[in-house]
Coordinates of N, CA and C in Angstrom, one line a residue:
Chain A
X1330 N -16.0 8.8 5.5 CA -14.8 8.7 4.8 C -14.3 7.5 5.9
X1331 N -13.6 6.3 5.1 CA -13.4 5.2 5.8 C -12.0 5.8 6.7
X1332 N -11.9 5.4 7.9 CA -10.7 5.4 8.5 C -10.1 4.1 9.1
X1333 N -9.1 3.7 9.1 CA -8.3 2.6 9.6 C -7.4 2.7 10.4
X1334 N -7.6 2.1 11.6 CA -6.2 2.5 13.0 C -6.0 1.2 13.3
X1335 N -4.7 1.3 13.2 CA -3.9 0.2 13.7 C -3.2 0.1 15.3
X1336 N -3.4 -0.7 16.3 CA -2.5 -0.5 17.4 C -1.8 -2.0 17.7
X1337 N -0.9 -1.8 18.4 CA -0.1 -0.4 19.0 C 0.7 -0.1 17.6
X1338 N 0.9 1.3 17.7 CA 1.8 1.9 16.5 C 3.4 1.2 16.5
X1339 N 3.9 1.0 17.9 CA 5.3 0.6 18.1 C 4.9 -0.5 18.9
X1340 N 5.8 -2.0 18.6 CA 5.8 -2.7 19.6 C 7.4 -3.4 19.4
X1341 N 7.8 -3.5 20.7 CA 8.8 -4.4 20.7 C 8.9 -5.3 21.9
X1342 N 9.2 -6.6 21.2 CA 9.2 -7.9 21.8 C 10.1 -8.7 21.9
X1343 N 10.2 -9.5 23.0 CA 11.6 -10.8 22.7 C 11.1 -11.7 21.7
X1344 N 12.1 -12.4 21.4 CA 12.1 -13.5 20.6 C 11.3 -14.4 21.3
X1345 N 10.8 -15.0 20.8 CA 9.9 -16.6 21.3 C 8.5 -15.8 21.9
X1346 N 8.3 -14.9 22.0 CA 7.2 -14.2 22.8 C 6.0 -13.9 21.4
X1347 N 4.7 -14.2 22.1 CA 3.5 -14.0 21.2 C 2.9 -12.6 21.4
X1348 N 2.2 -11.8 20.2 CA 1.7 -10.8 20.4 C 0.7 -10.7 19.1
X1349 N -0.4 -9.7 19.5 CA -1.3 -9.4 18.3 C -1.4 -7.8 17.9
X1350 N -1.6 -7.8 16.9 CA -1.9 -6.5 16.1 C -3.0 -6.3 15.7
X1351 N -4.0 -5.1 15.9 CA -5.0 -5.0 15.8 C -5.3 -4.0 14.5
X1352 N -6.3 -4.0 13.5 CA -6.6 -3.2 12.8 C -8.1 -2.9 12.8
X1353 N -8.7 -1.6 13.1 CA -9.8 -1.4 13.1 C -10.2 -0.6 12.1
X1354 N -11.5 -0.5 11.5 CA -11.8 0.2 10.2 C -13.3 0.8 10.4
X1355 N -13.5 1.5 9.8 CA -14.8 2.6 10.4 C -16.2 2.3 9.6
X1356 N -15.9 1.7 8.2 CA -16.9 1.7 7.5 C -17.0 0.0 6.8
X1357 N -18.2 -0.2 6.4 CA -18.6 -1.6 5.8 C -17.4 -1.9 4.8
X1358 N -16.6 -3.1 4.9 CA -15.8 -3.6 4.0 C -15.6 -5.2 4.2
X1359 N -15.5 -6.0 3.0 CA -15.3 -7.3 3.2 C -13.9 -7.8 2.8
X1360 N -13.0 -6.7 2.7 CA -11.8 -7.1 1.7 C -10.8 -6.3 3.0
X1361 N -9.8 -7.1 3.4 CA -8.8 -6.4 4.2 C -7.5 -7.4 3.8
X1362 N -6.4 -6.3 3.6 CA -4.8 -6.9 3.3 C -4.2 -6.5 4.3
X1363 N -3.2 -7.6 4.7 CA -1.8 -7.2 5.7 C -0.6 -7.0 4.6
X1364 N 0.2 -6.1 4.8 CA 1.5 -6.0 4.1 C 2.4 -5.9 5.1
X1365 N 3.7 -6.3 4.9 CA 5.1 -6.0 5.5 C 5.7 -5.3 4.7
X1366 N 6.6 -4.2 5.5 CA 7.5 -3.1 4.7 C 8.6 -3.4 5.5
X1367 N 9.9 -3.4 5.0 CA 10.9 -3.4 5.5 C 11.5 -2.0 5.3
X1368 N 12.6 -1.3 6.0 CA 12.6 0.1 5.7 C 13.4 0.4 4.5
X1369 N 12.7 1.5 3.8 CA 12.9 1.9 2.4 C 12.7 0.8 1.3
X1370 N 11.8 0.1 2.0 CA 11.6 -1.2 0.9 C 10.2 -0.8 0.3
X1371 N 9.5 -2.0 -0.4 CA 8.4 -1.9 -0.7 C 7.4 -2.7 0.2
X1372 N 6.0 -2.7 -0.4 CA 5.2 -3.4 0.4 C 4.9 -5.0 0.0
X1373 N 5.2 -5.8 0.9 CA 5.2 -7.1 0.5 C 3.7 -7.9 1.1
X1374 N 3.0 -8.3 0.2 CA 1.7 -8.9 0.4 C 1.8 -10.2 1.4
X1375 N 1.1 -9.9 2.5 CA 1.1 -11.3 3.6 C -0.2 -11.9 3.4
X1376 N -1.2 -11.2 3.7 CA -2.6 -12.0 3.4 C -3.5 -11.4 2.7
X1377 N -4.6 -12.0 2.2 CA -5.5 -11.1 1.5 C -6.9 -11.9 2.3
X1378 N -7.8 -11.2 2.8 CA -9.0 -11.6 3.6 C -10.3 -11.2 3.1
X1379 N -11.0 -12.1 2.5 CA -12.1 -11.6 1.7 C -13.3 -12.0 2.4
X1380 N -13.4 -12.5 3.5 CA -14.8 -12.7 4.0 C -15.0 -12.7 5.4
X1381 N -16.2 -12.6 6.0 CA -16.4 -12.5 7.8 C -15.8 -13.9 8.0
X1382 N -14.8 -14.0 9.2 CA -14.4 -15.3 9.6 C -13.1 -15.8 9.2
X1383 N -12.8 -15.0 8.0 CA -11.6 -15.6 7.1 C -10.4 -15.8 8.1
X1384 N -9.6 -16.7 8.1 CA -8.5 -16.9 9.0 C -7.3 -17.4 7.9
X1385 N -6.0 -16.7 8.0 CA -5.2 -17.3 7.0 C -3.6 -17.3 7.9
X1386 N -3.0 -18.4 7.8 CA -1.9 -18.4 8.4 C -0.7 -18.7 7.5
X1387 N 0.5 -18.0 7.6 CA 2.0 -18.1 7.2 C 3.0 -18.5 8.3
X1388 N 3.5 -19.5 8.4 CA 4.6 -19.7 9.2 C 4.2 -19.1 10.8
X1389 N 4.9 -18.2 11.2 CA 4.6 -17.5 12.5 C 3.4 -16.5 12.7
X1390 N 2.9 -16.0 11.5 CA 1.9 -15.1 11.6 C 0.6 -15.8 11.1
X1391 N -0.6 -15.4 11.8 CA -1.9 -15.5 11.5 C -2.6 -14.3 11.3
X1392 N -3.5 -14.3 10.4 CA -4.6 -13.1 10.3 C -5.8 -13.7 10.2
X1393 N -6.9 -12.6 10.8 CA -8.1 -13.1 11.0 C -9.1 -11.8 10.8
X1394 N -10.1 -11.9 10.2 CA -11.3 -11.1 9.8 C -12.5 -11.1 10.3
X1395 N -13.0 -9.9 11.1 CA -14.4 -10.1 11.6 C -15.0 -8.7 10.9
X1396 N -15.9 -9.0 10.1 CA -16.6 -7.8 9.6 C -17.8 -7.2 10.2
X1397 N -17.8 -8.0 11.1 CA -19.2 -7.3 11.9 C -18.6 -6.7 13.0
X1398 N -17.6 -6.8 13.6 CA -16.9 -6.0 14.5 C -15.8 -5.1 13.8
X1399 N -15.9 -5.1 12.4 CA -14.9 -4.4 11.7 C -13.5 -4.4 12.2
X1400 N -13.0 -5.3 12.5 CA -11.6 -5.8 12.9 C -10.8 -6.6 12.4
X1401 N -9.8 -6.6 12.3 CA -8.8 -7.7 11.9 C -7.5 -7.6 12.9
X1402 N -6.9 -8.9 13.0 CA -5.8 -9.2 13.9 C -4.8 -10.1 13.2
X1403 N -3.5 -9.5 13.5 CA -2.3 -10.2 13.0 C -2.0 -10.7 14.3
X1404 N -1.8 -12.0 14.2 CA -0.9 -12.6 15.5 C 0.1 -13.4 15.2
X1405 N 1.5 -12.8 16.2 CA 2.6 -13.3 15.9 C 2.7 -14.2 17.0
X1406 N 3.1 -15.7 16.4 CA 3.5 -16.5 17.4 C 5.0 -16.8 17.7
X1407 N 5.6 -16.8 18.8 CA 6.8 -17.1 19.2 C 8.0 -16.2 18.0
X1408 N 7.9 -15.1 18.3 CA 8.6 -14.2 17.1 C 10.1 -14.3 17.2
X1409 N 10.3 -14.0 15.9 CA 11.9 -14.3 15.6 C 12.3 -12.8 15.0
X1410 N 13.7 -12.7 15.4 CA 14.2 -11.2 14.9 C 14.1 -10.9 13.4
X1411 N 13.9 -11.9 12.4 CA 13.7 -11.8 11.1 C 12.1 -11.1 10.9
X1412 N 11.2 -11.3 11.8 CA 10.1 -10.3 11.5 C 10.2 -9.1 11.9
X1413 N 10.8 -8.6 12.3 CA 11.3 -7.2 12.5 C 10.8 -6.4 11.1
X1414 N 10.0 -5.5 11.2 CA 9.4 -4.5 9.9 C 8.1 -3.7 10.3
X1415 N 7.7 -2.9 9.6 CA 6.3 -2.6 9.7 C 5.4 -2.8 9.1
X1416 N 4.3 -3.4 9.9 CA 3.3 -3.8 9.2 C 2.0 -3.1 9.0
X1417 N 1.5 -3.2 8.0 CA 0.1 -2.6 7.6 C -0.8 -3.3 7.3
X1418 N -2.3 -2.8 7.8 CA -3.3 -3.3 7.3 C -4.0 -2.4 6.3
X1419 N -4.8 -3.1 5.2 CA -5.5 -2.0 4.3 C -6.6 -2.5 3.8
X1420 N -7.8 -1.6 3.7 CA -9.1 -1.9 3.5 C -9.6 -1.2 2.2
X1421 N -10.5 -2.1 1.6 CA -11.2 -1.6 0.2 C -12.4 -1.1 1.0
X1422 N -12.9 0.2 0.6 CA -14.2 0.5 1.2 C -15.5 0.0 -0.1
X1423 N -16.1 -0.8 0.5 CA -17.3 -1.5 -0.2 C -17.8 -0.1 -1.1
X1424 N -17.9 -0.5 -2.5 CA -18.7 0.8 -3.5 C -17.5 1.3 -4.2
X1425 N -16.2 1.4 -3.7 CA -15.5 2.3 -4.3 C -14.6 1.4 -5.4
X1426 N -13.9 2.2 -6.5 CA -13.1 1.6 -7.3 C -11.8 0.6 -6.8
X1427 N -12.1 0.0 -5.9 CA -11.0 -0.8 -5.4 C -9.9 -0.2 -4.6
X1428 N -9.9 1.2 -4.3 CA -8.7 2.0 -3.7 C -8.9 1.3 -2.5
X1429 N -7.1 1.0 -1.9 CA -7.0 0.6 -0.7 C -6.7 1.8 0.3
X1430 N -7.4 1.9 1.5 CA -7.3 2.6 2.7 C -6.0 1.9 3.5
X1431 N -5.2 2.5 3.9 CA -4.1 1.9 4.6 C -4.1 2.6 6.4
X1432 N -3.7 1.3 6.9 CA -3.7 1.9 8.3 C -2.5 2.5 8.6
X1433 N -2.5 3.0 9.9 CA -1.2 3.7 10.3 C 0.2 3.2 10.6
X1434 N -0.2 1.8 10.5 CA 1.0 0.9 10.4 C 1.8 0.6 11.9
X1435 N 2.1 -0.7 12.0 CA 2.6 -0.8 13.2 C 4.1 -1.2 13.4
X1436 N 5.1 -0.7 13.8 CA 6.4 -1.0 13.6 C 7.1 -2.2 14.6
X1437 N 7.0 -3.2 14.5 CA 7.5 -4.2 15.1 C 9.0 -4.5 15.3
X1438 N 9.5 -4.6 16.6 CA 11.0 -4.8 16.5 C 11.3 -6.1 17.5
X1439 N 11.7 -7.2 17.1 CA 11.9 -8.1 18.0 C 13.3 -8.2 18.5
X1440 N 13.4 -8.2 19.8 CA 14.8 -8.1 20.6 C 15.2 -9.5 20.7
X1441 N 16.6 -9.9 21.0 CA 17.2 -11.1 21.1 C 17.0 -11.3 22.5
Chain B
X257 N 8.2 -15.3 -10.3 CA 7.0 -14.5 -9.6 C 6.6 -13.2 -10.6
X258 N 5.6 -12.9 -11.1 CA 5.6 -11.6 -11.9 C 5.9 -10.6 -10.9
X259 N 6.3 -9.4 -11.3 CA 6.9 -8.3 -10.9 C 6.2 -6.8 -11.3
X260 N 5.6 -5.9 -10.7 CA 5.5 -4.6 -10.9 C 7.3 -3.8 -11.0
X261 N 7.3 -3.5 -12.0 CA 8.5 -2.8 -12.2 C 8.5 -1.2 -12.4
X262 N 9.3 -0.6 -11.3 CA 9.5 0.7 -11.4 C 10.6 1.7 -11.9
X263 N 10.8 2.6 -12.5 CA 11.7 3.2 -12.7 C 11.6 4.7 -12.7
X264 N 12.7 5.8 -12.2 CA 13.8 5.3 -11.6 C 13.4 4.9 -9.9
X265 N 14.4 4.2 -9.5 CA 14.2 4.1 -8.0 C 14.5 5.4 -7.3
X266 N 15.2 6.3 -7.9 CA 15.5 7.5 -7.1 C 15.6 8.4 -8.1
X267 N 14.7 9.5 -7.7 CA 15.0 10.7 -8.6 C 15.3 12.2 -7.7
X268 N 15.9 13.1 -8.1 CA 16.1 14.1 -7.5 C 15.9 15.3 -8.4
X269 N 14.8 16.2 -8.1 CA 14.4 17.4 -8.9 C 14.4 18.6 -8.4
X270 N 14.6 19.6 -9.0 CA 14.3 21.0 -8.6 C 13.0 21.4 -8.2
X271 N 12.4 22.0 -7.5 CA 11.2 22.6 -7.3 C 10.8 23.3 -8.4
X272 N 9.6 22.8 -9.1 CA 9.1 23.6 -10.0 C 9.2 22.8 -11.4
X273 N 10.2 21.7 -11.3 CA 10.4 21.1 -12.4 C 9.1 19.9 -12.6
X274 N 9.2 19.5 -13.8 CA 8.3 18.4 -13.9 C 9.0 17.0 -14.0
X275 N 8.4 15.8 -13.4 CA 8.9 14.6 -13.5 C 8.0 13.7 -13.9
X276 N 8.5 12.6 -14.5 CA 7.7 11.5 -14.6 C 7.9 10.1 -14.2
X277 N 7.3 9.8 -13.6 CA 7.7 8.2 -12.7 C 6.9 7.0 -13.8
X278 N 7.7 6.1 -13.9 CA 7.3 4.8 -14.8 C 7.0 3.8 -14.3
X279 N 6.2 3.0 -14.5 CA 5.8 1.5 -13.9 C 5.5 0.8 -15.2
X280 N 5.9 -0.5 -14.8 CA 5.4 -1.4 -15.9 C 4.8 -2.7 -15.0
X281 N 3.4 -2.5 -15.1 CA 2.4 -3.4 -14.4 C 2.5 -5.1 -14.8
X282 N 2.3 -5.8 -14.1 CA 2.0 -7.2 -14.6 C 1.2 -7.4 -15.7
X283 N 1.7 -8.1 -16.5 CA 1.2 -8.2 -18.0 C -0.5 -8.3 -18.1
X284 N -0.9 -9.3 -17.2 CA -2.2 -9.8 -17.3 C -3.4 -9.1 -16.2
X285 N -2.6 -7.9 -15.7 CA -3.6 -7.2 -14.8 C -4.0 -5.9 -15.4
X286 N -5.3 -5.5 -14.9 CA -6.2 -4.6 -15.5 C -6.5 -3.4 -14.8
X287 N -6.0 -3.4 -13.6 CA -6.2 -2.4 -12.6 C -4.9 -1.6 -12.3
X288 N -4.6 -0.4 -12.4 CA -3.6 0.2 -11.9 C -3.7 1.5 -10.8
X289 N -2.5 1.4 -10.3 CA -2.7 2.3 -9.2 C -1.3 3.0 -9.0
X290 N -1.5 4.3 -8.1 CA -0.4 5.0 -7.7 C -0.6 5.5 -6.2
X291 N 0.2 5.3 -5.5 CA 0.1 5.6 -3.9 C 1.4 6.0 -3.5
X292 N 1.5 6.9 -2.7 CA 2.9 7.8 -2.1 C 2.9 7.3 -0.6
X293 N 4.0 7.5 -0.3 CA 4.3 7.3 1.3 C 5.5 8.4 1.5
X294 N 5.1 9.4 2.2 CA 6.0 10.5 3.0 C 6.6 9.9 3.8
X295 N 8.2 9.9 4.1 CA 9.0 9.4 4.9 C 8.2 9.4 6.2
X296 N 8.2 7.7 6.7 CA 7.8 7.5 8.2 C 6.4 7.5 8.4
X297 N 5.7 7.8 7.4 CA 4.2 8.0 7.5 C 3.2 6.7 6.6
X298 N 1.9 6.6 6.7 CA 1.4 5.7 6.1 C 1.1 5.7 4.6
X299 N 0.8 4.8 4.0 CA 0.7 4.8 2.5 C -0.6 5.5 2.2
X300 N -0.7 6.6 1.4 CA -1.8 7.2 0.7 C -2.0 7.1 -0.5
X301 N -3.1 6.5 -1.0 CA -3.9 6.4 -2.2 C -3.8 7.9 -3.2
X302 N -3.4 7.6 -4.5 CA -3.5 8.7 -5.4 C -4.5 8.4 -6.4
X303 N -4.3 7.7 -7.1 CA -5.2 7.4 -8.2 C -5.4 6.0 -8.7
X304 N -6.6 5.7 -9.1 CA -6.9 4.2 -9.7 C -7.2 4.3 -11.3
X305 N -6.9 3.4 -12.2 CA -6.7 3.6 -13.7 C -7.4 2.3 -14.1
X306 N -8.4 2.2 -14.8 CA -8.8 1.0 -15.5 C -9.5 1.2 -16.7
X307 N -9.3 0.6 -17.7 CA -10.1 0.7 -19.0 C -9.4 2.1 -19.6
X308 N -8.5 2.6 -19.6 CA -8.0 3.6 -20.1 C -8.6 5.1 -19.5
X309 N -8.9 5.0 -18.4 CA -9.4 6.3 -17.5 C -9.3 5.8 -16.4
X310 N -9.5 7.2 -15.7 CA -9.1 7.4 -13.9 C -10.5 6.6 -13.7
X311 N -10.3 5.8 -12.6 CA -11.4 5.1 -11.8 C -11.9 6.1 -10.6
X312 N -10.7 6.6 -10.1 CA -11.2 7.6 -8.7 C -9.7 8.1 -8.6
X313 N -10.0 9.1 -7.9 CA -8.5 9.9 -7.4 C -8.9 10.6 -6.1
X314 N -7.7 10.8 -5.3 CA -7.8 11.3 -4.1 C -7.6 13.0 -4.6
X315 N -8.1 13.5 -3.0 CA -7.6 15.1 -3.0 C -6.3 15.4 -3.4
X316 N -5.6 14.4 -3.0 CA -3.7 14.8 -3.0 C -3.6 14.9 -4.8
X317 N -4.5 14.4 -5.6 CA -4.4 14.1 -7.0 C -4.8 15.5 -7.6
X318 N -4.3 16.5 -7.4 CA -4.8 17.7 -8.1 C -4.5 17.8 -9.3
X319 N -4.5 19.2 -9.9 CA -4.5 19.3 -11.5 C -2.7 19.2 -11.8
X320 N -2.0 19.2 -10.8 CA -0.4 19.0 -11.1 C 0.1 17.4 -11.4
X321 N -1.1 16.8 -11.0 CA -0.8 15.2 -11.3 C -1.4 14.8 -12.4
X322 N -1.0 13.7 -13.3 CA -1.8 13.1 -14.5 C -0.8 11.8 -14.5
X323 N -1.9 10.9 -14.8 CA -1.5 9.5 -15.5 C -1.7 9.2 -16.6
X324 N -1.0 8.4 -17.2 CA -1.4 7.7 -18.6 C -0.8 6.6 -18.8
X325 N -1.5 5.9 -20.0 CA -0.9 4.4 -20.2 C -0.6 4.4 -21.6
X326 N 0.5 5.1 -22.0 CA 0.9 5.4 -23.4 C 1.0 4.2 -24.3
X327 N 1.2 3.1 -23.9 CA 1.0 1.9 -24.8 C 0.5 0.9 -23.7
X328 N 0.9 -0.6 -24.3 CA 0.3 -1.7 -23.7 C 1.0 -2.1 -22.4
X329 N 2.2 -1.6 -22.4 CA 3.0 -2.1 -21.2 C 3.0 -1.0 -19.9
X330 N 3.3 0.3 -20.2 CA 4.0 1.3 -19.3 C 2.5 1.9 -18.5
X331 N 2.7 2.6 -17.4 CA 1.7 3.4 -16.8 C 2.8 4.5 -16.1
X332 N 2.4 5.4 -16.5 CA 3.0 6.7 -15.7 C 2.4 7.5 -15.0
X333 N 3.0 8.4 -14.1 CA 2.7 9.2 -13.3 C 3.5 10.7 -13.6
X334 N 3.0 11.6 -13.8 CA 3.4 13.1 -14.1 C 3.1 14.0 -13.3
X335 N 4.1 14.4 -12.5 CA 3.7 15.7 -11.7 C 4.5 17.1 -12.6
X336 N 3.4 18.0 -12.9 CA 3.6 18.9 -13.7 C 4.7 19.9 -13.2
X337 N 4.7 20.5 -12.0 CA 5.5 21.7 -11.3 C 5.5 21.2 -9.6
X338 N 6.8 20.3 -9.5 CA 7.0 19.6 -8.2 C 6.9 20.8 -7.1
X339 N 6.5 20.4 -6.0 CA 6.8 21.3 -4.9 C 7.7 20.5 -3.9
X340 N 8.2 21.0 -2.9 CA 8.9 20.3 -1.9 C 8.2 19.4 -1.1
X341 N 6.8 19.6 -0.7 CA 6.0 18.6 -0.5 C 5.7 17.1 -1.0
X342 N 6.1 17.3 -2.2 CA 5.8 16.0 -3.1 C 6.6 15.5 -2.9
X343 N 7.8 15.5 -2.3 CA 9.1 14.5 -1.7 C 8.4 13.1 -1.1
X344 N 8.7 12.2 -1.5 CA 7.8 10.8 -1.1 C 8.7 9.6 -1.8
X345 N 7.9 8.4 -1.4 CA 8.0 7.3 -1.8 C 6.9 7.1 -2.8
X346 N 7.1 7.1 -3.9 CA 5.8 6.6 -4.8 C 5.7 5.3 -5.3
X347 N 4.7 4.6 -5.1 CA 4.6 3.2 -5.5 C 3.7 2.9 -6.4
X348 N 4.0 2.5 -7.5 CA 2.8 1.9 -8.6 C 2.5 0.3 -8.1
X349 N 1.1 0.2 -8.4 CA 0.4 -1.1 -7.9 C -0.5 -1.7 -9.0
X350 N -0.5 -3.0 -8.9 CA -1.6 -3.3 -10.1 C -2.2 -4.7 -9.3
X351 N -3.5 -4.8 -10.4 CA -4.4 -6.0 -9.9 C -5.2 -6.7 -10.9
X352 N -5.5 -7.8 -10.5 CA -5.8 -8.5 -11.4 C -7.4 -8.3 -12.0
X353 N -8.1 -8.5 -10.5 CA -9.7 -8.5 -10.6 C -10.2 -7.3 -9.6
X354 N -9.8 -6.1 -9.7 CA -10.2 -5.2 -8.7 C -9.6 -5.8 -7.1
X355 N -8.4 -6.4 -7.1 CA -7.8 -6.8 -5.7 C -8.3 -8.2 -5.1
X356 N -9.4 -8.8 -6.0 CA -9.9 -10.3 -5.3 C -8.6 -11.1 -4.9
X357 N -7.5 -10.9 -5.8 CA -6.5 -11.9 -5.4 C -5.2 -11.1 -5.2
X358 N -5.6 -9.9 -4.5 CA -4.5 -9.2 -4.0 C -4.0 -8.0 -4.9
X359 N -3.0 -7.3 -4.6 CA -2.6 -6.0 -5.2 C -1.0 -6.2 -5.1
X360 N -0.3 -6.2 -6.3 CA 0.9 -6.2 -6.3 C 1.9 -4.5 -6.6
X361 N 2.6 -4.7 -5.4 CA 3.1 -3.3 -5.6 C 4.6 -3.5 -6.2
X362 N 5.1 -2.2 -6.8 CA 6.3 -2.3 -7.4 C 7.4 -1.7 -6.3
X363 N 8.5 -1.7 -6.4 CA 9.7 -1.4 -5.7 C 9.9 0.4 -5.2
X364 N 8.9 0.9 -5.9 CA 8.9 2.4 -5.5 C 10.1 3.1 -6.5
X365 N 9.7 4.5 -6.5 CA 10.3 5.7 -6.7 C 10.7 6.6 -5.7
X366 N 11.8 6.8 -5.0 CA 11.8 7.8 -4.1 C 12.0 8.9 -4.6
X367 N 11.2 10.3 -4.7 CA 11.4 11.4 -5.3 C 11.8 12.7 -4.0
X368 N 13.0 13.3 -4.5 CA 13.4 14.1 -3.7 C 13.4 15.3 -4.4
X369 N 12.5 16.5 -3.6 CA 12.5 17.8 -4.5 C 13.2 18.6 -3.8
X370 N 14.1 19.4 -4.2 CA 15.1 20.3 -3.6 C 14.8 21.7 -4.0

């Protein structure tokens, strides 16, 4: 059974600082997705990572995928308050009918 | 930008009642999904649907649940006899090519069973 773990579960950081969220998964996959969720809202797609070594950047967020290590990272550069949200990674298990298995989520709070 | 539309946004129902949650996926998408999220927890897969049949379902998706695509646009999730533990946010999602270009989620239906 595919397990997806994120750490940390909760992250409080000051504006202007850098930090990394980690997403580990337990079985083979070459597709990983990052989502943002604001309280009570839907899941906003941030990144689609489809191959080993994939790196994507959008604004202050950068995501990477290492399929050999079964690890993805979401790096935050010079955090701003607007980035406060919960971030989920989600993995598609190779061989399944494309269902997503979500990580536990990382609640990010950026303080002034 | 194309959206996945869900109705209603919030539904309150009594235990034992049937509910139908509705979704309109993006028009050229072929793969449809339901997920749920209990308050404060992670998102859980319920069911995937392709070519007018269920592709995969989770253990949560028992005989009380069913899905249907009654016409060319709607995709519904029915819970026959709701329980208190069915209270959650239910998200519909669709994808064009099994997620190769990503999955688009709807805004969700908050189901409260009392």
